[in-house]
C-alpha positions as a Markdown table, in Angstrom:
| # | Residue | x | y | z |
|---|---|---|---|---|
| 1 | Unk | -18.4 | 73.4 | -0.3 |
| 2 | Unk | -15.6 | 72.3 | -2.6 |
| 3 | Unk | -13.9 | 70.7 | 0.0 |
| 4 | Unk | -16.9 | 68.7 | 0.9 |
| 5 | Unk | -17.3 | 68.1 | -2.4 |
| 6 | Unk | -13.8 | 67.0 | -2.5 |
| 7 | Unk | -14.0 | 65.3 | 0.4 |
| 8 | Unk | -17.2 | 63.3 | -1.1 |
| 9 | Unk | -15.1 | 62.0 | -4.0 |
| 10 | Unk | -11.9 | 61.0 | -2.4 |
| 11 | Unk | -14.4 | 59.1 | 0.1 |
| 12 | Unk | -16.4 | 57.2 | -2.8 |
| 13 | Unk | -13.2 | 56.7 | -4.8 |
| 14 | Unk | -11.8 | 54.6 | -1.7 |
| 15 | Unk | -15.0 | 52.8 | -1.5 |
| 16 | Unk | -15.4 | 52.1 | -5.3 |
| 17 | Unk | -11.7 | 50.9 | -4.3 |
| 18 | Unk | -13.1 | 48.9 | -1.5 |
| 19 | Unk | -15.3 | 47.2 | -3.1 |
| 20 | Unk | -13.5 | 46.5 | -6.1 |
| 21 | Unk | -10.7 | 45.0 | -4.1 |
| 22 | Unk | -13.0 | 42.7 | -2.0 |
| 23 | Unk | -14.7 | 41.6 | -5.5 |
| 24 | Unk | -11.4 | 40.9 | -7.0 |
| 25 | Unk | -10.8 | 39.2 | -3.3 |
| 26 | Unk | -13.9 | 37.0 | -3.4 |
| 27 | Unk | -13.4 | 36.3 | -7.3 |
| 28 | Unk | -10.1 | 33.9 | -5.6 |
| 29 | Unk | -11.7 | 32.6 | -2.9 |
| 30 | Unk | -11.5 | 29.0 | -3.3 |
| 31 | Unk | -12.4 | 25.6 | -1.8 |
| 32 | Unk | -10.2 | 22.5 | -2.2 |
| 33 | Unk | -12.0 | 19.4 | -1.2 |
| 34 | Unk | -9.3 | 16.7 | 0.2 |
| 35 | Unk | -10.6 | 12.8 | -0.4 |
| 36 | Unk | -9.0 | 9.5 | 1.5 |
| 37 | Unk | -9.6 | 6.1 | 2.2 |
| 38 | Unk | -9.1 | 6.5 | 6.8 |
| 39 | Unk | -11.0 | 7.9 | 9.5 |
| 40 | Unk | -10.3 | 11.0 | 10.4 |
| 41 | Unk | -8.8 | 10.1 | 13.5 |
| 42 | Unk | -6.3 | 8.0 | 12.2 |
| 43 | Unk | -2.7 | 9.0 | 12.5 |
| 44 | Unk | -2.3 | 10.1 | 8.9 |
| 45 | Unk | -5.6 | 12.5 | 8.4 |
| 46 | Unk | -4.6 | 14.0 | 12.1 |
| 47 | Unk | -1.1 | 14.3 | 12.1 |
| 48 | Unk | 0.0 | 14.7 | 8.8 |
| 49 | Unk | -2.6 | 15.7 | 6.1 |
| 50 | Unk | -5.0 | 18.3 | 8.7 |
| 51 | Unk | -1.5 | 19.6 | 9.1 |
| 52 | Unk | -1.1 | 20.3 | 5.7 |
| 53 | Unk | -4.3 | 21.3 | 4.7 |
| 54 | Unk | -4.2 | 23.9 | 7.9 |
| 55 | Unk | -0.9 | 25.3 | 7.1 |
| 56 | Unk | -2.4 | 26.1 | 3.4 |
| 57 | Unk | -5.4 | 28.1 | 4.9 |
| 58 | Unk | -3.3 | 30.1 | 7.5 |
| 59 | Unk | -0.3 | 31.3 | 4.6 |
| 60 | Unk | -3.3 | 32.1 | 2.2 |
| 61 | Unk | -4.9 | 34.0 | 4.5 |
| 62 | Unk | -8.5 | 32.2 | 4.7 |
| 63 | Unk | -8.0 | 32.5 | 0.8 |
| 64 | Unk | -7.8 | 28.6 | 0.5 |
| 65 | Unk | -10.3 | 26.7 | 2.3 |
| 66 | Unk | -9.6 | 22.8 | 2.3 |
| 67 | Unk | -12.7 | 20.7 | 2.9 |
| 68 | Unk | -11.5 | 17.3 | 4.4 |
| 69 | Unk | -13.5 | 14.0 | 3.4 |
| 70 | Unk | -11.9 | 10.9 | 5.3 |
| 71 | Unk | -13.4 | 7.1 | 4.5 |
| 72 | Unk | -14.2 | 7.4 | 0.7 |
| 73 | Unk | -17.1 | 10.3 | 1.7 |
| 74 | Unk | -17.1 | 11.5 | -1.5 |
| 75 | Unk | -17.8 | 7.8 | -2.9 |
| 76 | Unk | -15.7 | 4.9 | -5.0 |
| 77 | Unk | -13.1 | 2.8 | -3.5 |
| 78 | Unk | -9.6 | 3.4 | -2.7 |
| 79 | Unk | -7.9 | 2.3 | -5.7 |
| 80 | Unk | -10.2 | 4.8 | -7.5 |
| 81 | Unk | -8.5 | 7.7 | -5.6 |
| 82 | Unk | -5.5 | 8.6 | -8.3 |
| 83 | Unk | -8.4 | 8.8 | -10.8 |
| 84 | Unk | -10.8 | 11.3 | -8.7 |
| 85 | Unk | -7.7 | 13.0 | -9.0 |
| 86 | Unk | -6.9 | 12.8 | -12.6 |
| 87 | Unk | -10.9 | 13.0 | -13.4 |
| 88 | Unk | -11.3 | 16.4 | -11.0 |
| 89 | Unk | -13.8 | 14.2 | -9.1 |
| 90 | Unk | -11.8 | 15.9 | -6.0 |
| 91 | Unk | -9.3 | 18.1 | -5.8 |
| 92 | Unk | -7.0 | 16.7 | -3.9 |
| 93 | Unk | -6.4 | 13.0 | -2.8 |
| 94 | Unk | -3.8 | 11.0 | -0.4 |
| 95 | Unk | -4.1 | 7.1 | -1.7 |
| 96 | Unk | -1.3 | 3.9 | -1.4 |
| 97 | Unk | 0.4 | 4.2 | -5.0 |
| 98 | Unk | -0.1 | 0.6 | -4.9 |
| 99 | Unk | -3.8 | 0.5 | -5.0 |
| 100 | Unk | -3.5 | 0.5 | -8.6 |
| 101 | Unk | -0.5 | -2.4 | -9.5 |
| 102 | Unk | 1.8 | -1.5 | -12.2 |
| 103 | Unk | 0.5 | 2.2 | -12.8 |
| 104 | Unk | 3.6 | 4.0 | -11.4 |
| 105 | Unk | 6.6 | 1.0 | -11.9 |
| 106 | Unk | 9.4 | 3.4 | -11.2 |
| 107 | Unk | 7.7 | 4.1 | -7.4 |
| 108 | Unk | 7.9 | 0.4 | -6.9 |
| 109 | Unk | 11.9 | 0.6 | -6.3 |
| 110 | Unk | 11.0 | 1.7 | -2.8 |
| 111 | Unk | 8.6 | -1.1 | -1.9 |
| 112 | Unk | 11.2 | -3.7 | -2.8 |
| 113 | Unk | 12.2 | -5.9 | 0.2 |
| 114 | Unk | 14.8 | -5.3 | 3.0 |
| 115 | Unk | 15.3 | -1.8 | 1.1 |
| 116 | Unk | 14.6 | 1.0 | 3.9 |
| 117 | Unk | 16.8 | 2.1 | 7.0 |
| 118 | Unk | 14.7 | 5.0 | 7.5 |
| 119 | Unk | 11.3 | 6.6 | 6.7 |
| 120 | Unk | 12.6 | 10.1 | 6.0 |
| 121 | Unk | 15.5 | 9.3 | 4.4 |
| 122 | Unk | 13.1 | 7.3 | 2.0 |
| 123 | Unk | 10.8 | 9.9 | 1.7 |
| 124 | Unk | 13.4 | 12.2 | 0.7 |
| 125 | Unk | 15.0 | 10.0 | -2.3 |
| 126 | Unk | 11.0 | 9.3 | -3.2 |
| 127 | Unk | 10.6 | 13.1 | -3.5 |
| 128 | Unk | 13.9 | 14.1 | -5.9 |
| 129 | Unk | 13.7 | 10.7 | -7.9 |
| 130 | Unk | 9.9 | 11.5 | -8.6 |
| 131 | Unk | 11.0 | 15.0 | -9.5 |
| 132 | Unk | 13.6 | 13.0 | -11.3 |
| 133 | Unk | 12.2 | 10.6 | -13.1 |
| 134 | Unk | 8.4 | 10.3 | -12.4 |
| 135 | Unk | 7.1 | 14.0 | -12.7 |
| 136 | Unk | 7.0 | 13.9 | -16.3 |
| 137 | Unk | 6.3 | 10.7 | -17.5 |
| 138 | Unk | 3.8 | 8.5 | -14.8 |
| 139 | Unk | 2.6 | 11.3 | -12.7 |
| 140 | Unk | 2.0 | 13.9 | -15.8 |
| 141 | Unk | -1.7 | 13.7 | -15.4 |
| 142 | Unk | -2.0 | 14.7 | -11.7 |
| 143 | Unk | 0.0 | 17.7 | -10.1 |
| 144 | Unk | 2.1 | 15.6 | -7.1 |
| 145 | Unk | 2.0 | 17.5 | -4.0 |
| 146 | Unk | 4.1 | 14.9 | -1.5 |
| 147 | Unk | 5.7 | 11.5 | -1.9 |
| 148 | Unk | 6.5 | 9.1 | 1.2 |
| 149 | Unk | 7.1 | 5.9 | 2.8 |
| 150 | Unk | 5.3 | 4.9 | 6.3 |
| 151 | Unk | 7.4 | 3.5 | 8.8 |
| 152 | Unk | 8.8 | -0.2 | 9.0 |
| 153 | Unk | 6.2 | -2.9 | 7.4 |
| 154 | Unk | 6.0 | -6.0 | 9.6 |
| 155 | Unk | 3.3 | -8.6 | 9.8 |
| 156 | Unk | 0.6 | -8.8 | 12.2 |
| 157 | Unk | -1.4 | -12.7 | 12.1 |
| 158 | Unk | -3.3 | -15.1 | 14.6 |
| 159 | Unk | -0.2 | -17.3 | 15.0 |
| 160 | Unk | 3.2 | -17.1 | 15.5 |
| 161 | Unk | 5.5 | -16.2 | 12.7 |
| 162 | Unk | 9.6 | -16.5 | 13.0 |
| 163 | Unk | 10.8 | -17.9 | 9.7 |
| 164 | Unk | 9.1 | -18.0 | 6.3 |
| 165 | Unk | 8.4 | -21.6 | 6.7 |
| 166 | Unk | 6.0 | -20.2 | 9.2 |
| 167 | Unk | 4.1 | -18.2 | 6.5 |
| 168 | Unk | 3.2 | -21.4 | 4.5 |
| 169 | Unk | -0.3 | -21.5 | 3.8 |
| 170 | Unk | -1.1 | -18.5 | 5.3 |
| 171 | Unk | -3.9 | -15.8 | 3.7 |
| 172 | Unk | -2.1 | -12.2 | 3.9 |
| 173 | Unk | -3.0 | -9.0 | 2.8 |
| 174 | Unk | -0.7 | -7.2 | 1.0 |
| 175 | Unk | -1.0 | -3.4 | 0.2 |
| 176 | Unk | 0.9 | -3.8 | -3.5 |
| 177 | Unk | 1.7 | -6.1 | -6.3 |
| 178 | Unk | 5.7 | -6.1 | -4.7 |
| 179 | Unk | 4.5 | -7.3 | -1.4 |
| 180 | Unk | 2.2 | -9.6 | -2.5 |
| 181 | Unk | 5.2 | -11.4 | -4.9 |
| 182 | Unk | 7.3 | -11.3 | -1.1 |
| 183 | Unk | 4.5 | -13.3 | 0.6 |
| 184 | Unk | 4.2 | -15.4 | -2.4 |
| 185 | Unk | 8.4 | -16.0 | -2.1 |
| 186 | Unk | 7.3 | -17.0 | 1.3 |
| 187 | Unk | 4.8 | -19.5 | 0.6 |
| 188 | Unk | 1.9 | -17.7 | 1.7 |
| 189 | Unk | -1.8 | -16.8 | -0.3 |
| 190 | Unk | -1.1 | -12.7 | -1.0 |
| 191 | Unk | -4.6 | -11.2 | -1.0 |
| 192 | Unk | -5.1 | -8.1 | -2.5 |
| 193 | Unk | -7.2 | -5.5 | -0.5 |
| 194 | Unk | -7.5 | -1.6 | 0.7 |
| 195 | Unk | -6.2 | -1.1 | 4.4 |
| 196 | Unk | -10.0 | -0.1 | 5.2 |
| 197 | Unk | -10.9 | -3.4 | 4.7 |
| 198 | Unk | -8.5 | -5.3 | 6.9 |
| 199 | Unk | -10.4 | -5.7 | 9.9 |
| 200 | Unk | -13.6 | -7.2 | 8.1 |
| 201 | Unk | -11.2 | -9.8 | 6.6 |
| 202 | Unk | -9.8 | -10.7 | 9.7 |
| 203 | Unk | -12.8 | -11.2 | 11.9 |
| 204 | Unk | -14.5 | -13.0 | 9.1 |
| 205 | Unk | -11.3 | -15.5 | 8.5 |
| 206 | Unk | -11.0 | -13.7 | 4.8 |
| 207 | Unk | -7.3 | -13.8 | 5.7 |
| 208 | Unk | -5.3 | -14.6 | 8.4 |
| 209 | Unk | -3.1 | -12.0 | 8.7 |
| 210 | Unk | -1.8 | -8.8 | 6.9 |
| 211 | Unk | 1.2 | -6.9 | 6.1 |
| 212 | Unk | 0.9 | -3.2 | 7.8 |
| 213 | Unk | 3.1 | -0.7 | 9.8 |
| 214 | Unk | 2.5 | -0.4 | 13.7 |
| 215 | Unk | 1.5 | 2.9 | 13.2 |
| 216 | Unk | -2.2 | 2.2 | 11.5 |
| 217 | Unk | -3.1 | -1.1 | 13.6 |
| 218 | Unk | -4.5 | 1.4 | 16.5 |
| 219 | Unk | -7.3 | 2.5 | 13.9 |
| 220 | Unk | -8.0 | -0.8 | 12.3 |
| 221 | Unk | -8.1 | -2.3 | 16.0 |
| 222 | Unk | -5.4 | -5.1 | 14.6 |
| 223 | Unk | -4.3 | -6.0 | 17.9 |
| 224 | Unk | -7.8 | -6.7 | 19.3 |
| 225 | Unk | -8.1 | -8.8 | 16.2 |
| 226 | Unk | -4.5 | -10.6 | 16.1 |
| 227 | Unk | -2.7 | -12.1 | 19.2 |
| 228 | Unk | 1.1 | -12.1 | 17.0 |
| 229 | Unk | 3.6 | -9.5 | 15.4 |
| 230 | Unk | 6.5 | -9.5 | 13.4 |
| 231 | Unk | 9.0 | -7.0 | 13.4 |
| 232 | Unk | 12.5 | -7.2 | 12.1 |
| 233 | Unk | 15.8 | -5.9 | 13.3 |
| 234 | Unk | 17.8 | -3.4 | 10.7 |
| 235 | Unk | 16.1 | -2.8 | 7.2 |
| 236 | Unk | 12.3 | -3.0 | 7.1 |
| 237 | Unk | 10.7 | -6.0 | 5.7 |
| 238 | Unk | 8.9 | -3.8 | 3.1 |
| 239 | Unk | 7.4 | 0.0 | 2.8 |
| 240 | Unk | 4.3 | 1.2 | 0.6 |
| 241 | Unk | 4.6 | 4.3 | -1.1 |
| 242 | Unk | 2.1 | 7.2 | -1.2 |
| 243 | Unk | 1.1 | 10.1 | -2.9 |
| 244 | Unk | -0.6 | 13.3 | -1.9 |
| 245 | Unk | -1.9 | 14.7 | -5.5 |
| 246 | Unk | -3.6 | 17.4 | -6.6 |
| 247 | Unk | -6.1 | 18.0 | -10.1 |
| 248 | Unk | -4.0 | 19.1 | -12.5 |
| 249 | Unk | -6.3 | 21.7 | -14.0 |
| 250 | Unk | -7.3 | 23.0 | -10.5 |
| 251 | Unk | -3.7 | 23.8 | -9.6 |
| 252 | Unk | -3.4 | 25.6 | -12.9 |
| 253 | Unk | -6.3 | 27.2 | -12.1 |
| 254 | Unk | -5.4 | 29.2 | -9.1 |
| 255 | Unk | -3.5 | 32.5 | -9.3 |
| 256 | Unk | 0.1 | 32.5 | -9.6 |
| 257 | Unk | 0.0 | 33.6 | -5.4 |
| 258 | Unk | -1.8 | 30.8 | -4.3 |
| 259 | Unk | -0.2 | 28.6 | -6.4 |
| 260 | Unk | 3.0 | 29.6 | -4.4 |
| 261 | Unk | 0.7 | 28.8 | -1.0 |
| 262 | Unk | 0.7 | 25.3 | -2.1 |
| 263 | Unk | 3.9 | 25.5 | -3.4 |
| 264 | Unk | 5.4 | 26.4 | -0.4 |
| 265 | Unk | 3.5 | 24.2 | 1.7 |
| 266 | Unk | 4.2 | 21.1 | -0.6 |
| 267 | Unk | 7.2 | 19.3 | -1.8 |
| 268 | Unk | 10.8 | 17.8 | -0.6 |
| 269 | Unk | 10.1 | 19.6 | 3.0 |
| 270 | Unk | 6.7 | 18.4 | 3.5 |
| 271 | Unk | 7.5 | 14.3 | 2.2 |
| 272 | Unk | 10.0 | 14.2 | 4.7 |
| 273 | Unk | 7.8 | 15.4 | 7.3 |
| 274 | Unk | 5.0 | 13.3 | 6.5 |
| 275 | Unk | 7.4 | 10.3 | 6.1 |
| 276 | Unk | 9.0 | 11.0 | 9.7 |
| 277 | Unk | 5.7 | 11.9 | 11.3 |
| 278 | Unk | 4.2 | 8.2 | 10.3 |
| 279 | Unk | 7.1 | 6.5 | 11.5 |
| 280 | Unk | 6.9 | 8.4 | 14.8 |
| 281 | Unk | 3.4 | 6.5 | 15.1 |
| 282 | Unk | 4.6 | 3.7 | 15.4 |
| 283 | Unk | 6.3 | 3.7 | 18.8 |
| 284 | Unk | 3.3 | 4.1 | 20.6 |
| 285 | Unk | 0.9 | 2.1 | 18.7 |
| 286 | Unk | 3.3 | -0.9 | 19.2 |
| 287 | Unk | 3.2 | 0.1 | 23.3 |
| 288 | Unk | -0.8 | -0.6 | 22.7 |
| 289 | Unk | 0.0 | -4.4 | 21.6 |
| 290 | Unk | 2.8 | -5.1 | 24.1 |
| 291 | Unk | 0.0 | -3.5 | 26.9 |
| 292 | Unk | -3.1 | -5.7 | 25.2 |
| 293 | Unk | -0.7 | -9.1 | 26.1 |
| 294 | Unk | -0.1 | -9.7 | 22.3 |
| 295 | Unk | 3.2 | -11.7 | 21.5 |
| 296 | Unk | 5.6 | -10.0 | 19.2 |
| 297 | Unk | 8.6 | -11.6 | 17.7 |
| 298 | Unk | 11.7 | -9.5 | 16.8 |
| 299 | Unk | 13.2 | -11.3 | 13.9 |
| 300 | Unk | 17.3 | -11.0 | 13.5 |
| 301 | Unk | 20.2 | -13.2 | 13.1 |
| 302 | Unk | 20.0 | -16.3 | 11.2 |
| 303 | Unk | 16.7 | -15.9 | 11.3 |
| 304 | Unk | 16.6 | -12.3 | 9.2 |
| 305 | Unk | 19.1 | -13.8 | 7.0 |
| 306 | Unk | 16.4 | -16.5 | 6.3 |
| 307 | Unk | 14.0 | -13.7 | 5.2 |
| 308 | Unk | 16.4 | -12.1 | 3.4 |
| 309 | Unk | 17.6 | -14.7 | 1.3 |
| 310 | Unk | 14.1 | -16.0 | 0.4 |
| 311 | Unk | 13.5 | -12.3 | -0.6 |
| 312 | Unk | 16.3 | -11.7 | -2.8 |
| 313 | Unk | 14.4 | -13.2 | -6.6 |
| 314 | Unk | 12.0 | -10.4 | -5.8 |
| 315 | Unk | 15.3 | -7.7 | -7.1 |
| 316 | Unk | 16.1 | -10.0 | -10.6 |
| 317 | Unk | 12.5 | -9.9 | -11.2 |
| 318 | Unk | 11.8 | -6.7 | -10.8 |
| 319 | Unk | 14.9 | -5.2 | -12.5 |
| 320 | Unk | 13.5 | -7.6 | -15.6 |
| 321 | Unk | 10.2 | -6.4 | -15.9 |
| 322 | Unk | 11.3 | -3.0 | -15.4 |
| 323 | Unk | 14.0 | -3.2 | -18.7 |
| 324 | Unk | 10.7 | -5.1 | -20.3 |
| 325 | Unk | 9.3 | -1.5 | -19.9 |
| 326 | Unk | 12.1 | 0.4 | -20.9 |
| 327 | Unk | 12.9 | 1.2 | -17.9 |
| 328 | Unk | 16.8 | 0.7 | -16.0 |
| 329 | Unk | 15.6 | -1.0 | -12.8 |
| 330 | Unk | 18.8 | -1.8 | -11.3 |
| 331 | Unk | 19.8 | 2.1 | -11.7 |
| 332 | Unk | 16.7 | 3.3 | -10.1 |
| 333 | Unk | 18.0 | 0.5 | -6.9 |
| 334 | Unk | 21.5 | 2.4 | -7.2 |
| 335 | Unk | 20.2 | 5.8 | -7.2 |
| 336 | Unk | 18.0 | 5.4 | -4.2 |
| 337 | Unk | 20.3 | 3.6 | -2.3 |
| 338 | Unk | 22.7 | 6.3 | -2.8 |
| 339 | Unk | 20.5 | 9.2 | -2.0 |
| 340 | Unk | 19.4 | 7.4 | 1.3 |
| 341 | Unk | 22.6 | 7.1 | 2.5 |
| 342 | Unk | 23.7 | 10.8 | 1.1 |
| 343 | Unk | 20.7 | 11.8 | 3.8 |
| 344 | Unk | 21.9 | 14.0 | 6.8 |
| 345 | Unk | 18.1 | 14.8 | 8.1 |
């Protein structure tokens, strides 16, 4: 009888246990919701953020759930995004730093013209000169989870573009208030808009072209909607930078373990990856023009040189209106220079 008895109480200790455990288990459940501005299968969501959001539910062990919301489900526009974020609106958000012009100034050093060799080393500097220089002071209200660069920007346009006397008089969207002061420099109309709204303005004659990476025209259709591209040989004509960010309060929020999930799934590691995995897109979305009969000019030579020299105001200025801010422009130019070239990816 006593060992029944015994028996009894070691069972309903282990299932007060049980049950106790599974509360405490259920008490830390949680559900991230992750807002953007693109469809869902657009490169980005499908090869870069579901990857993230994926690897955070498998090393939590179902603990994390991260609800995805692609094209602005969850409402506003995308220059609202970085707010959500700040607000708690959603919990985390992937938006173009640019959407919101002169909110982040030191992020703008890798948007300046002719600047990037390569996506990942870009991505990389991005990530330790945010740690740097950014973590503390523009990003303090938003806990940063990834910082990157897409691939080459180029321009895609219904006519044919090989010098910037070609731009003149042209209406271009530009994703930032650095690429719109390039296609100014270059005579053209900049026009401000999100990405999501490119192919409304083209088809309506809103603009006439717009400044993008080959790697997003596949979604937006862009070669169905534009006969001419513009590429150049060596250093990209421009880049956009991006953040993935996270509520501040709902990070702080989560125990110290899955903090660590998102931790470890976040950071130096993952900008690189993100950064490299856009600028892989871009191969075979370019092979999509070239098979749709679209032209595409290849800008080098005298002809870069042309570019590059109606591009270089765009450094003075910036460096100015950076040391108007208190901020030392031209050693932000130095130090990301330097770590690009110090990267052995």
């Amino acid at each position: 009888m006593s060992l029944t008895r015994k028996s009894f109480l070691n069972l309903a200790g282990a299932a007060a246990l049980a049950i106790g455990s599974g509360t405490a288990a259920l008490a830390q459940e949680v559900t991230l919701n992750l807002h953007q501005f693109l469809p869902a299968q657009a490169n980005v969501p499908k090869l870069v953020l579901d990857v993230w959001a994926d690897n955070v539910e498998e090393a939590s062990g179902g603990r994390i759930k991260v609800d995805r919301f692609p094209s602005m489900q969850l409402g506003g526009r995308p220059p609202e995004l970085i707010d959500q974020a700040v607000d708690g609106v959603a919990d985390v958000v992937w938006t173009v730093v640019g959407y919101t012009p002169g909110r982040f100034p030191r992020t703008e050093v890798f948007e300046l013209p002719f600047m990037m060799t390569d996506a990942r080393a870009m991505s990389s500097a991005y990530w330790q000169m945010f740690e740097k220089h950014m973590k503390d002071t523009e990003f303090k209200d938003v806990h940063i989870l990834g910082t990157w660069v897409h691939g080459p920007g180029m321009i895609h346009v219904n006519k044919e573009v090989k010098t910037p006397a070609d731009m003149a008089g042209l209406k271009i969207r530009g994703g930032s208030r650095t690429v719109n002061n390039l296609l100014e420099k270059m005579g053209s109309t900049p026009v401000g808009m999100p990405v999501p709204a490119v192919p409304e303005g083209l088809s309506k004659g809103v603009i006439d072209g717009t400044t993008i990476p080959w790697e997003v025209t596949a979604a937006l259709k862009i070669p169905e909607l534009v006969g001419n591209h513009t590429e150049f040989e060596g250093n990209a004509l421009y880049t956009l930078t991006f953040v993935l960010a996270m509520n501040k309060d709902r990070y702080e929020s989560l125990p110290a373990d899955l903090q660590k999930v998102i931790d470890d799934n976040s950071g130096l590691e993952f900008s690189i990856f993100a950064g490299g995995t856009q600028a892989d897109s871009d191969g075979p979305a370019r092979e999509a023009a070239v098979a749709n009969g679209n032209t595409i000019v290849t800008v080098s030579g005298d002809d870069l040189a042309a570019w590059q020299e109606a591009a270089q105001p765009i450094y003075d200025e910036w460096v100015a209106d950076m040391e108007s801010k208190g901020i030392d422009g031209q050693a932000l130019i130095d130090e990301a220079r330097a770590l690009m070239d110090a990267y052995e990816g």
